[in-house]
PDB file of C-alpha atoms in Angstrom:
ATOM      1  CA  MET A   1     -22.972 -17.874  -1.817  1.00 52.00           C
ATOM      2  CA  VAL A   2     -20.631 -17.370  -4.764  1.00 50.00           C
ATOM      3  CA  MET A   3     -20.364 -20.748  -6.474  1.00 50.00           C
ATOM      4  CA  ASN A   4     -18.175 -22.841  -8.773  1.00 56.00           C
ATOM      5  CA  ARG A   5     -15.239 -20.523  -9.254  1.00 65.00           C
ATOM      6  CA  LYS A   6     -11.829 -20.255  -7.680  1.00 90.00           C
ATOM      7  CA  TYR A   7     -11.328 -17.186  -5.545  1.00 96.00           C
ATOM      8  CA  ALA A   8      -8.544 -15.640  -3.537  1.00 98.00           C
ATOM      9  CA  ILE A   9      -9.035 -13.490  -0.490  1.00 98.00           C
ATOM     10  CA  GLY A  10      -7.045 -10.273  -0.527  1.00 98.00           C
ATOM     11  CA  VAL A  11      -6.411  -8.669   2.850  1.00 98.00           C
ATOM     12  CA  ASP A  12      -5.122  -5.194   3.672  1.00 97.00           C
ATOM     13  CA  VAL A  13      -3.757  -4.769   7.199  1.00 96.00           C
ATOM     14  CA  GLY A  14      -4.001  -1.115   8.193  1.00 91.00           C
ATOM     15  CA  GLY A  15      -2.866   0.627  11.341  1.00 88.00           C
ATOM     16  CA  SER A  16      -6.330   0.744  12.893  1.00 91.00           C
ATOM     17  CA  HIS A  17      -8.408  -1.632  10.773  1.00 93.00           C
ATOM     18  CA  ILE A  18      -8.266  -4.678   8.543  1.00 97.00           C
ATOM     19  CA  SER A  19     -10.114  -5.103   5.236  1.00 97.00           C
ATOM     20  CA  SER A  20     -10.684  -8.187   3.097  1.00 98.00           C
ATOM     21  CA  VAL A  21     -12.350  -8.971  -0.197  1.00 98.00           C
ATOM     22  CA  LEU A  22     -12.817 -11.836  -2.662  1.00 98.00           C
ATOM     23  CA  VAL A  23     -10.736 -11.627  -5.810  1.00 97.00           C
ATOM     24  CA  ASP A  24     -11.686 -13.577  -8.934  1.00 96.00           C
ATOM     25  CA  ILE A  25      -8.222 -14.424 -10.256  1.00 95.00           C
ATOM     26  CA  GLU A  26      -9.421 -15.656 -13.638  1.00 93.00           C
ATOM     27  CA  SER A  27     -11.599 -12.651 -14.454  1.00 94.00           C
ATOM     28  CA  LYS A  28      -9.398 -10.073 -12.669  1.00 94.00           C
ATOM     29  CA  VAL A  29     -12.318  -8.618 -10.759  1.00 94.00           C
ATOM     30  CA  ILE A  30     -13.149  -7.908  -7.148  1.00 95.00           C
ATOM     31  CA  ILE A  31     -16.458  -9.290  -5.856  1.00 94.00           C
ATOM     32  CA  PRO A  32     -18.123  -6.104  -4.495  1.00 85.00           C
ATOM     33  CA  ASP A  33     -20.405  -7.609  -1.859  1.00 93.00           C
ATOM     34  CA  SER A  34     -17.600  -9.694  -0.340  1.00 96.00           C
ATOM     35  CA  TYR A  35     -15.913  -6.687   1.268  1.00 96.00           C
ATOM     36  CA  ALA A  36     -15.458  -6.838   5.034  1.00 97.00           C
ATOM     37  CA  GLU A  37     -13.806  -4.414   7.423  1.00 96.00           C
ATOM     38  CA  GLN A  38     -13.032  -4.636  11.116  1.00 96.00           C
ATOM     39  CA  LYS A  39     -11.680  -1.988  13.453  1.00 95.00           C
ATOM     40  CA  VAL A  40      -8.585  -3.104  15.336  1.00 96.00           C
ATOM     41  CA  ASP A  41      -6.963  -1.718  18.472  1.00 95.00           C
ATOM     42  CA  ASN A  42      -3.322  -1.942  17.446  1.00 93.00           C
ATOM     43  CA  LYS A  43      -2.207  -1.749  21.080  1.00 94.00           C
ATOM     44  CA  ALA A  44      -4.365  -4.691  22.183  1.00 96.00           C
ATOM     45  CA  SER A  45      -3.134  -8.196  23.046  1.00 97.00           C
ATOM     46  CA  SER A  46      -2.075 -10.535  20.254  1.00 96.00           C
ATOM     47  CA  GLU A  47      -5.189 -12.647  20.910  1.00 97.00           C
ATOM     48  CA  GLU A  48      -7.535  -9.687  20.467  1.00 97.00           C
ATOM     49  CA  ILE A  49      -5.760  -8.449  17.340  1.00 97.00           C
ATOM     50  CA  LEU A  50      -5.799 -11.880  15.705  1.00 98.00           C
ATOM     51  CA  ASP A  51      -9.427 -12.439  16.675  1.00 97.00           C
ATOM     52  CA  ASN A  52     -10.367  -9.185  14.950  1.00 96.00           C
ATOM     53  CA  TRP A  53      -8.325 -10.040  11.875  1.00 97.00           C
ATOM     54  CA  SER A  54     -10.012 -13.437  11.726  1.00 98.00           C
ATOM     55  CA  ALA A  55     -13.478 -11.898  12.090  1.00 97.00           C
ATOM     56  CA  ALA A  56     -13.042  -9.770   8.956  1.00 97.00           C
ATOM     57  CA  ILE A  57     -11.544 -12.576   6.900  1.00 98.00           C
ATOM     58  CA  ARG A  58     -14.271 -14.989   8.017  1.00 98.00           C
ATOM     59  CA  LYS A  59     -16.997 -12.636   6.744  1.00 97.00           C
ATOM     60  CA  THR A  60     -15.398 -12.681   3.301  1.00 98.00           C
ATOM     61  CA  LEU A  61     -14.660 -16.406   3.463  1.00 97.00           C
ATOM     62  CA  ASN A  62     -18.321 -17.142   4.221  1.00 96.00           C
ATOM     63  CA  ARG A  63     -19.225 -15.875   0.740  1.00 95.00           C
ATOM     64  CA  ILE A  64     -17.790 -19.037  -0.877  1.00 94.00           C
ATOM     65  CA  GLU A  65     -17.596 -22.760  -0.310  1.00 92.00           C
ATOM     66  CA  PRO A  66     -14.297 -23.719   1.365  1.00 89.00           C
ATOM     67  CA  GLU A  67     -13.194 -25.814  -1.642  1.00 90.00           C
ATOM     68  CA  ASN A  68     -13.386 -22.706  -3.866  1.00 94.00           C
ATOM     69  CA  LEU A  69     -10.695 -20.871  -1.912  1.00 96.00           C
ATOM     70  CA  LEU A  70      -7.352 -20.663  -3.713  1.00 96.00           C
ATOM     71  CA  GLY A  71      -5.534 -18.929  -0.868  1.00 97.00           C
ATOM     72  CA  ILE A  72      -5.272 -15.778   1.201  1.00 98.00           C
ATOM     73  CA  GLY A  73      -2.850 -12.961   0.493  1.00 98.00           C
ATOM     74  CA  PHE A  74      -1.949 -10.183   2.915  1.00 98.00           C
ATOM     75  CA  ALA A  75      -0.777  -6.632   2.249  1.00 97.00           C
ATOM     76  CA  MET A  76       1.236  -6.362   5.434  1.00 95.00           C
ATOM     77  CA  PRO A  77       3.212  -3.445   6.860  1.00 90.00           C
ATOM     78  CA  GLY A  78       6.741  -4.207   7.957  1.00 88.00           C
ATOM     79  CA  PRO A  79       8.887  -5.166   9.583  1.00 92.00           C
ATOM     80  CA  PHE A  80       7.580  -8.659   8.898  1.00 96.00           C
ATOM     81  CA  ASP A  81       9.059 -12.036   7.959  1.00 97.00           C
ATOM     82  CA  TYR A  82       7.136 -12.273   4.689  1.00 98.00           C
ATOM     83  CA  GLU A  83       8.471 -15.722   3.859  1.00 97.00           C
ATOM     84  CA  ASN A  84       7.472 -17.413   7.108  1.00 97.00           C
ATOM     85  CA  GLY A  85       4.505 -15.276   8.178  1.00 97.00           C
ATOM     86  CA  ILE A  86       6.048 -14.126  11.443  1.00 97.00           C
ATOM     87  CA  SER A  87       5.572 -10.573  12.713  1.00 96.00           C
ATOM     88  CA  GLN A  88       8.714  -8.596  13.470  1.00 96.00           C
ATOM     89  CA  ILE A  89       6.879  -5.364  14.253  1.00 91.00           C
ATOM     90  CA  GLN A  90       8.643  -3.672  17.129  1.00 88.00           C
ATOM     91  CA  GLY A  91       9.340  -0.104  18.160  1.00 84.00           C
ATOM     92  CA  VAL A  92       6.689   1.471  15.899  1.00 82.00           C
ATOM     93  CA  ASP A  93       3.919   1.861  18.511  1.00 82.00           C
ATOM     94  CA  LYS A  94       1.467  -0.490  16.798  1.00 90.00           C
ATOM     95  CA  TYR A  95       0.900  -4.239  16.737  1.00 95.00           C
ATOM     96  CA  GLU A  96       3.842  -4.748  19.080  1.00 94.00           C
ATOM     97  CA  ALA A  97       1.985  -7.585  20.850  1.00 96.00           C
ATOM     98  CA  LEU A  98       2.370  -9.593  17.633  1.00 97.00           C
ATOM     99  CA  TYR A  99       6.174  -9.548  17.749  1.00 96.00           C
ATOM    100  CA  GLY A 100       7.457 -13.086  17.148  1.00 97.00           C
ATOM    101  CA  VAL A 101       3.951 -14.475  16.533  1.00 97.00           C
ATOM    102  CA  ASN A 102       3.481 -16.910  13.646  1.00 98.00           C
ATOM    103  CA  VAL A 103       0.505 -15.195  12.017  1.00 98.00           C
ATOM    104  CA  THR A 104       0.023 -18.031   9.523  1.00 98.00           C
ATOM    105  CA  ASN A 105      -0.426 -20.685  12.208  1.00 97.00           C
ATOM    106  CA  GLU A 106      -2.673 -18.477  14.346  1.00 98.00           C
ATOM    107  CA  LEU A 107      -4.997 -17.488  11.508  1.00 98.00           C
ATOM    108  CA  ARG A 108      -5.071 -20.988  10.025  1.00 97.00           C
ATOM    109  CA  ASP A 109      -6.299 -22.316  13.374  1.00 97.00           C
ATOM    110  CA  ARG A 110      -8.865 -19.577  13.880  1.00 97.00           C
ATOM    111  CA  LEU A 111     -10.261 -19.889  10.366  1.00 97.00           C
ATOM    112  CA  GLN A 112     -10.037 -23.701  10.364  1.00 96.00           C
ATOM    113  CA  LEU A 113      -8.224 -23.709   7.044  1.00 95.00           C
ATOM    114  CA  ASN A 114      -6.887 -26.828   5.394  1.00 91.00           C
ATOM    115  CA  GLN A 115      -3.077 -27.049   5.374  1.00 92.00           C
ATOM    116  CA  SER A 116      -3.174 -27.018   1.569  1.00 92.00           C
ATOM    117  CA  VAL A 117      -4.572 -23.471   1.507  1.00 95.00           C
ATOM    118  CA  PRO A 118      -1.623 -21.041   1.262  1.00 96.00           C
ATOM    119  CA  LEU A 119      -1.360 -17.827   3.297  1.00 98.00           C
ATOM    120  CA  ARG A 120       1.080 -15.448   1.585  1.00 98.00           C
ATOM    121  CA  TYR A 121       2.395 -12.015   2.444  1.00 98.00           C
ATOM    122  CA  LEU A 122       3.765  -8.950   0.715  1.00 98.00           C
ATOM    123  CA  ASN A 123       4.689  -5.455   1.832  1.00 95.00           C
ATOM    124  CA  ASP A 124       1.642  -3.177   1.726  1.00 94.00           C
ATOM    125  CA  ALA A 125       3.098  -0.612  -0.708  1.00 94.00           C
ATOM    126  CA  MET A 126       4.233  -3.409  -3.045  1.00 97.00           C
ATOM    127  CA  SER A 127       0.764  -4.956  -2.852  1.00 97.00           C
ATOM    128  CA  PHE A 128      -0.716  -1.601  -3.878  1.00 97.00           C
ATOM    129  CA  GLY A 129       1.630  -1.514  -6.875  1.00 98.00           C
ATOM    130  CA  VAL A 130       0.871  -5.112  -7.863  1.00 98.00           C
ATOM    131  CA  GLY A 131      -2.866  -4.390  -7.730  1.00 98.00           C
ATOM    132  CA  GLU A 132      -2.548  -1.248  -9.843  1.00 98.00           C
ATOM    133  CA  CYS A 133      -0.443  -3.046 -12.454  1.00 98.00           C
ATOM    134  CA  TRP A 134      -2.842  -5.993 -12.553  1.00 97.00           C
ATOM    135  CA  MET A 135      -6.288  -4.400 -12.673  1.00 96.00           C
ATOM    136  CA  GLY A 136      -5.794  -0.687 -12.152  1.00 95.00           C
ATOM    137  CA  GLU A 137      -4.536   2.498 -13.744  1.00 88.00           C
ATOM    138  CA  ALA A 138      -1.079   1.113 -14.557  1.00 95.00           C
ATOM    139  CA  SER A 139      -2.138  -2.117 -16.290  1.00 96.00           C
ATOM    140  CA  ALA A 140      -1.111  -0.922 -19.763  1.00 96.00           C
ATOM    141  CA  TYR A 141       2.465  -0.004 -18.788  1.00 97.00           C
ATOM    142  CA  GLU A 142       5.675  -1.980 -18.400  1.00 97.00           C
ATOM    143  CA  ASN A 143       7.829  -0.003 -15.944  1.00 98.00           C
ATOM    144  CA  VAL A 144       5.655   1.403 -13.203  1.00 98.00           C
ATOM    145  CA  VAL A 145       6.404   3.332 -10.033  1.00 98.00           C
ATOM    146  CA  ALA A 146       3.607   3.284  -7.468  1.00 98.00           C
ATOM    147  CA  ILE A 147       3.589   5.629  -4.485  1.00 98.00           C
ATOM    148  CA  THR A 148       1.208   6.100  -1.580  1.00 96.00           C
ATOM    149  CA  LEU A 149       0.998   9.484   0.116  1.00 97.00           C
ATOM    150  CA  GLY A 150      -0.590   9.464   3.538  1.00 94.00           C
ATOM    151  CA  THR A 151       0.559   8.809   7.103  1.00 90.00           C
ATOM    152  CA  GLY A 152       3.808   7.648   5.512  1.00 92.00           C
ATOM    153  CA  PHE A 153       5.432   7.623   2.086  1.00 96.00           C
ATOM    154  CA  GLY A 154       5.071   4.178   0.483  1.00 95.00           C
ATOM    155  CA  SER A 155       6.620   3.127  -2.804  1.00 97.00           C
ATOM    156  CA  ALA A 156       7.166   0.228  -5.188  1.00 98.00           C
ATOM    157  CA  PHE A 157       8.945  -0.174  -8.504  1.00 98.00           C
ATOM    158  CA  LEU A 158       7.455  -2.794 -10.813  1.00 98.00           C
ATOM    159  CA  SER A 159       8.426  -4.237 -14.164  1.00 98.00           C
ATOM    160  CA  LYS A 160       5.738  -6.245 -15.970  1.00 97.00           C
ATOM    161  CA  GLY A 161       3.769  -6.299 -12.721  1.00 97.00           C
ATOM    162  CA  VAL A 162       6.562  -7.805 -10.605  1.00 98.00           C
ATOM    163  CA  PRO A 163       8.278  -5.716  -7.897  1.00 98.00           C
ATOM    164  CA  VAL A 164      11.911  -4.800  -8.543  1.00 98.00           C
ATOM    165  CA  ILE A 165      13.802  -4.659  -5.236  1.00 97.00           C
ATOM    166  CA  GLU A 166      17.466  -4.637  -6.231  1.00 95.00           C
ATOM    167  CA  GLY A 167      19.779  -3.387  -8.940  1.00 96.00           C
ATOM    168  CA  LYS A 168      21.157  -0.023 -10.002  1.00 96.00           C
ATOM    169  CA  SER A 169      17.855   1.248 -11.388  1.00 97.00           C
ATOM    170  CA  VAL A 170      15.991   1.227  -8.046  1.00 98.00           C
ATOM    171  CA  PRO A 171      16.640   2.147  -4.419  1.00 97.00           C
ATOM    172  CA  LYS A 172      17.077  -0.929  -2.221  1.00 93.00           C
ATOM    173  CA  MET A 173      13.767  -2.800  -1.790  1.00 95.00           C
ATOM    174  CA  GLY A 174      12.098  -0.105  -3.884  1.00 96.00           C
ATOM    175  CA  TYR A 175      11.703   1.950  -0.703  1.00 96.00           C
ATOM    176  CA  VAL A 176      12.125   5.715  -0.962  1.00 97.00           C
ATOM    177  CA  TYR A 177      10.792   6.851   2.435  1.00 96.00           C
ATOM    178  CA  HIS A 178      14.226   6.704   4.088  1.00 95.00           C
ATOM    179  CA  ILE A 179      16.171   8.561   1.376  1.00 97.00           C
ATOM    180  CA  PRO A 180      17.782  11.726   2.822  1.00 97.00           C
ATOM    181  CA  TYR A 181      15.923  14.877   1.837  1.00 97.00           C
ATOM    182  CA  GLU A 182      16.585  18.446   2.997  1.00 96.00           C
ATOM    183  CA  ASN A 183      16.894  18.311   6.811  1.00 94.00           C
ATOM    184  CA  GLY A 184      15.554  14.782   7.245  1.00 96.00           C
ATOM    185  CA  ILE A 185      14.272  11.931   5.120  1.00 97.00           C
ATOM    186  CA  ALA A 186      11.630  11.787   2.394  1.00 98.00           C
ATOM    187  CA  ASP A 187       9.008  10.445   4.812  1.00 96.00           C
ATOM    188  CA  ASP A 188       9.246  13.691   6.801  1.00 97.00           C
ATOM    189  CA  TYR A 189       8.341  15.803   3.764  1.00 98.00           C
ATOM    190  CA  PHE A 190       5.913  13.701   1.725  1.00 98.00           C
ATOM    191  CA  SER A 191       3.389  12.686   4.346  1.00 97.00           C
ATOM    192  CA  THR A 192       0.473  14.059   6.367  1.00 96.00           C
ATOM    193  CA  ARG A 193       2.682  15.268   9.199  1.00 95.00           C
ATOM    194  CA  TRP A 194       4.572  17.643   6.873  1.00 97.00           C
ATOM    195  CA  PHE A 195       1.312  19.361   5.933  1.00 98.00           C
ATOM    196  CA  ILE A 196       0.214  19.701   9.551  1.00 97.00           C
ATOM    197  CA  TYR A 197       3.610  20.926  10.745  1.00 97.00           C
ATOM    198  CA  GLU A 198       4.274  23.262   7.823  1.00 97.00           C
ATOM    199  CA  TYR A 199       0.805  24.793   7.818  1.00 97.00           C
ATOM    200  CA  GLN A 200       1.067  25.548  11.526  1.00 97.00           C
ATOM    201  CA  LYS A 201       4.557  26.979  11.024  1.00 97.00           C
ATOM    202  CA  ARG A 202       3.326  29.297   8.275  1.00 96.00           C
ATOM    203  CA  THR A 203      -0.025  30.337   9.761  1.00 96.00           C
ATOM    204  CA  GLY A 204       0.053  29.568  13.482  1.00 97.00           C
ATOM    205  CA  VAL A 205      -3.033  27.374  13.044  1.00 95.00           C
ATOM    206  CA  ARG A 206      -2.968  23.642  13.765  1.00 95.00           C
ATOM    207  CA  CYS A 207      -5.140  21.488  11.509  1.00 95.00           C
ATOM    208  CA  SER A 208      -6.176  17.872  12.004  1.00 93.00           C
ATOM    209  CA  GLY A 209      -5.150  16.644   8.559  1.00 95.00           C
ATOM    210  CA  VAL A 210      -4.593  17.314   4.878  1.00 97.00           C
ATOM    211  CA  LYS A 211      -8.287  17.462   3.982  1.00 96.00           C
ATOM    212  CA  GLU A 212      -8.865  20.335   6.402  1.00 97.00           C
ATOM    213  CA  ILE A 213      -6.025  22.287   4.790  1.00 97.00           C
ATOM    214  CA  ALA A 214      -7.222  21.368   1.284  1.00 97.00           C
ATOM    215  CA  ASP A 215     -10.663  22.756   2.107  1.00 96.00           C
ATOM    216  CA  LYS A 216      -9.041  26.139   2.769  1.00 96.00           C
ATOM    217  CA  ALA A 217      -6.979  26.194  -0.431  1.00 95.00           C
ATOM    218  CA  ASN A 218      -9.586  27.861  -2.638  1.00 91.00           C
ATOM    219  CA  ASP A 219      -9.875  30.868  -0.338  1.00 93.00           C
ATOM    220  CA  GLU A 220      -6.513  31.071   1.385  1.00 95.00           C
ATOM    221  CA  VAL A 221      -3.204  31.884  -0.288  1.00 96.00           C
ATOM    222  CA  GLU A 222      -1.100  30.148   2.393  1.00 96.00           C
ATOM    223  CA  ALA A 223      -2.960  26.845   1.989  1.00 97.00           C
ATOM    224  CA  GLU A 224      -2.813  27.052  -1.804  1.00 97.00           C
ATOM    225  CA  LYS A 225       0.931  27.747  -1.726  1.00 98.00           C
ATOM    226  CA  LEU A 226       1.509  24.857   0.675  1.00 98.00           C
ATOM    227  CA  PHE A 227       0.166  22.397  -1.891  1.00 98.00           C
ATOM    228  CA  SER A 228       2.082  24.076  -4.690  1.00 98.00           C
ATOM    229  CA  ASP A 229       5.319  23.799  -2.694  1.00 98.00           C
ATOM    230  CA  PHE A 230       4.565  20.154  -1.882  1.00 98.00           C
ATOM    231  CA  GLY A 231       4.071  19.306  -5.567  1.00 98.00           C
ATOM    232  CA  ASP A 232       7.240  21.098  -6.594  1.00 98.00           C
ATOM    233  CA  SER A 233       9.308  19.296  -3.947  1.00 98.00           C
ATOM    234  CA  LEU A 234       7.779  15.907  -4.754  1.00 98.00           C
ATOM    235  CA  GLY A 235       8.518  16.350  -8.466  1.00 98.00           C
ATOM    236  CA  ASN A 236      12.134  17.291  -7.846  1.00 97.00           C
ATOM    237  CA  PHE A 237      12.578  14.394  -5.416  1.00 98.00           C
ATOM    238  CA  LEU A 238      11.029  11.723  -7.655  1.00 98.00           C
ATOM    239  CA  ASN A 239      12.518  12.884 -10.943  1.00 97.00           C
ATOM    240  CA  PRO A 240      15.899  11.090 -10.707  1.00 97.00           C
ATOM    241  CA  LEU A 241      14.232   7.923  -9.375  1.00 98.00           C
ATOM    242  CA  LEU A 242      11.707   7.816 -12.228  1.00 98.00           C
ATOM    243  CA  GLU A 243      14.441   8.545 -14.746  1.00 97.00           C
ATOM    244  CA  SER A 244      16.768   5.851 -13.402  1.00 97.00           C
ATOM    245  CA  PHE A 245      14.003   3.245 -13.595  1.00 98.00           C
ATOM    246  CA  ASN A 246      12.947   4.390 -17.068  1.00 97.00           C
ATOM    247  CA  ALA A 247       9.379   4.492 -15.769  1.00 98.00           C
ATOM    248  CA  ASP A 248       6.530   4.916 -18.226  1.00 96.00           C
ATOM    249  CA  CYS A 249       3.855   5.375 -15.569  1.00 98.00           C
ATOM    250  CA  LEU A 250       3.614   6.794 -12.073  1.00 98.00           C
ATOM    251  CA  VAL A 251       0.508   5.828 -10.118  1.00 98.00           C
ATOM    252  CA  ILE A 252      -0.337   7.759  -6.959  1.00 98.00           C
ATOM    253  CA  GLY A 253      -2.538   6.533  -4.116  1.00 96.00           C
ATOM    254  CA  GLY A 254      -3.014   7.264  -0.438  1.00 94.00           C
ATOM    255  CA  ASN A 255      -5.238   9.882   1.173  1.00 94.00           C
ATOM    256  CA  ILE A 256      -3.178  12.857  -0.035  1.00 97.00           C
ATOM    257  CA  SER A 257      -3.752  11.812  -3.659  1.00 97.00           C
ATOM    258  CA  GLY A 258      -7.306  13.154  -3.207  1.00 96.00           C
ATOM    259  CA  ALA A 259      -5.795  16.642  -3.288  1.00 98.00           C
ATOM    260  CA  TYR A 260      -3.947  16.070  -6.582  1.00 98.00           C
ATOM    261  CA  ASN A 261      -5.860  18.937  -8.182  1.00 98.00           C
ATOM    262  CA  LEU A 262      -4.029  21.225  -5.722  1.00 98.00           C
ATOM    263  CA  PHE A 263      -0.471  19.864  -5.944  1.00 98.00           C
ATOM    264  CA  GLY A 264      -0.596  18.174  -9.368  1.00 98.00           C
ATOM    265  CA  PRO A 265       0.101  21.253 -11.537  1.00 98.00           C
ATOM    266  CA  SER A 266       3.321  22.179  -9.688  1.00 98.00           C
ATOM    267  CA  PHE A 267       4.307  18.504  -9.497  1.00 98.00           C
ATOM    268  CA  GLU A 268       3.925  17.988 -13.249  1.00 98.00           C
ATOM    269  CA  LYS A 269       5.709  21.269 -13.953  1.00 97.00           C
ATOM    270  CA  ALA A 270       8.683  20.171 -11.824  1.00 97.00           C
ATOM    271  CA  LEU A 271       8.931  16.890 -13.765  1.00 97.00           C
ATOM    272  CA  LYS A 272       8.729  18.663 -17.133  1.00 96.00           C
ATOM    273  CA  ASN A 273      11.296  21.256 -16.061  1.00 95.00           C
ATOM    274  CA  ASN A 274      13.646  18.332 -15.498  1.00 92.00           C
ATOM    275  CA  GLY A 275      12.879  16.982 -18.973  1.00 93.00           C
ATOM    276  CA  LEU A 276      10.762  14.060 -17.774  1.00 93.00           C
ATOM    277  CA  HIS A 277       7.574  13.106 -19.599  1.00 91.00           C
ATOM    278  CA  ILE A 278       5.650  10.287 -17.975  1.00 95.00           C
ATOM    279  CA  GLU A 279       2.060   9.102 -17.650  1.00 97.00           C
ATOM    280  CA  ILE A 280       0.669  10.067 -14.240  1.00 98.00           C
ATOM    281  CA  ALA A 281      -2.375   8.227 -12.905  1.00 97.00           C
ATOM    282  CA  ILE A 282      -4.327   8.728  -9.698  1.00 97.00           C
ATOM    283  CA  SER A 283      -5.464   5.436  -8.214  1.00 97.00           C
ATOM    284  CA  GLY A 284      -9.124   4.654  -8.750  1.00 94.00           C
ATOM    285  CA  LEU A 285      -8.862   1.436  -6.746  1.00 93.00           C
ATOM    286  CA  MET A 286      -7.224   3.157  -3.738  1.00 87.00           C
ATOM    287  CA  GLU A 287      -7.242   0.764  -0.717  1.00 85.00           C
ATOM    288  CA  THR A 288      -8.769  -1.942  -2.911  1.00 94.00           C
ATOM    289  CA  ALA A 289      -5.538  -1.988  -4.959  1.00 97.00           C
ATOM    290  CA  ALA A 290      -3.594  -3.465  -2.032  1.00 97.00           C
ATOM    291  CA  MET A 291      -6.271  -6.147  -1.566  1.00 98.00           C
ATOM    292  CA  ALA A 292      -6.231  -6.965  -5.284  1.00 98.00           C
ATOM    293  CA  GLY A 293      -2.437  -7.147  -5.223  1.00 98.00           C
ATOM    294  CA  SER A 294      -2.295  -9.333  -2.142  1.00 98.00           C
ATOM    295  CA  GLY A 295      -5.048 -11.556  -3.500  1.00 98.00           C
ATOM    296  CA  ARG A 296      -3.000 -12.108  -6.627  1.00 98.00           C
ATOM    297  CA  LEU A 297      -0.398 -13.906  -4.503  1.00 98.00           C
ATOM    298  CA  ALA A 298      -2.768 -16.896  -4.506  1.00 97.00           C
ATOM    299  CA  ASP A 299      -2.446 -17.179  -8.295  1.00 96.00           C
ATOM    300  CA  GLU A 300       0.157 -19.923  -8.741  1.00 95.00           C
ATOM    301  CA  ALA A 301       1.388 -18.552 -12.082  1.00 96.00           C
ATOM    302  CA  TYR A 302       2.039 -15.126 -10.574  1.00 98.00           C
ATOM    303  CA  TRP A 303       3.445 -16.645  -7.383  1.00 98.00           C
ATOM    304  CA  THR A 304       6.032 -18.473  -9.521  1.00 97.00           C
ATOM    305  CA  ASP A 305       7.188 -15.075 -10.845  1.00 96.00           C
ATOM    306  CA  ILE A 306       7.385 -13.404  -7.450  1.00 97.00           C
ATOM    307  CA  LYS A 307       8.194 -16.016  -4.786  1.00 97.00           C
ATOM    308  CA  HIS A 308      11.983 -15.745  -5.182  1.00 96.00           C
ATOM    309  CA  LEU A 309      11.712 -12.130  -3.986  1.00 97.00           C
ATOM    310  CA  ILE A 310       9.782 -12.841  -0.784  1.00 97.00           C
ATOM    311  CA  PRO A 311      12.723 -13.970   1.427  1.00 96.00           C
ATOM    312  CA  ASN A 312      14.534 -10.703   0.619  1.00 95.00           C
ATOM    313  CA  ILE A 313      11.702  -8.314   1.431  1.00 93.00           C
TER     314      ILE A 313
END
């Protein structure tokens, strides 16, 4: 048992699993042996999904005495009523059984939590950004853009560690995935499915994911060029957004960030060709960043800075 300190639990709700960890708010560290993960069938009943979520959180919760728990924060994909803890996920082929369910009430009952223990929620990409600004690669910078490249294209714009979701300097909510790009939207071009589709279009070979294509890049011109083209496009797309926000740091996470050595040179060249010079950091925390960021929601001082945003997310 971890004793005599106040801890938050940070939770990351993924498409097929849930992860949780203890976060020491005072020391800004994650307790390594408190990590728990549970596979989740996102097409199961609401009862089964919530039981699995509870199972992971309970494993982490069992590491401390109940009185040492500050609260639980969730990095939660949308659509979700972040203020009231009610799922609005519908029409996205995952977690649809949770539509209209008060997640706070259900989890509080399952975990037998005192009413005084807060359960708080934030968009998953924003949670990633908050975590990176708090204890990650972006902690030394004021205006930070955080992106996640994977199944989808996540983003957050943060000033002094607090998400910026409105104003002329940022796209609405800090979301960039829906911005028109070429023949579709950004999410179509800066995600795993672009790599799979484009590689098959160019070579006639269908791959299972980005890693499989990356493994070919050292020996195959088509694979190498695919990453180079991706970096060039990403740089040209992000440039005006980074410039408008006056960003001093861009932090990149998500599975595709593991191939930065392949797309990074063309990406950085595209930014420099547009006259932009910015610190670029690859997330070292990765998925843990979202748990750190969500856990920080239990810190009352930080919550005071961010809570006015929650109803608008």
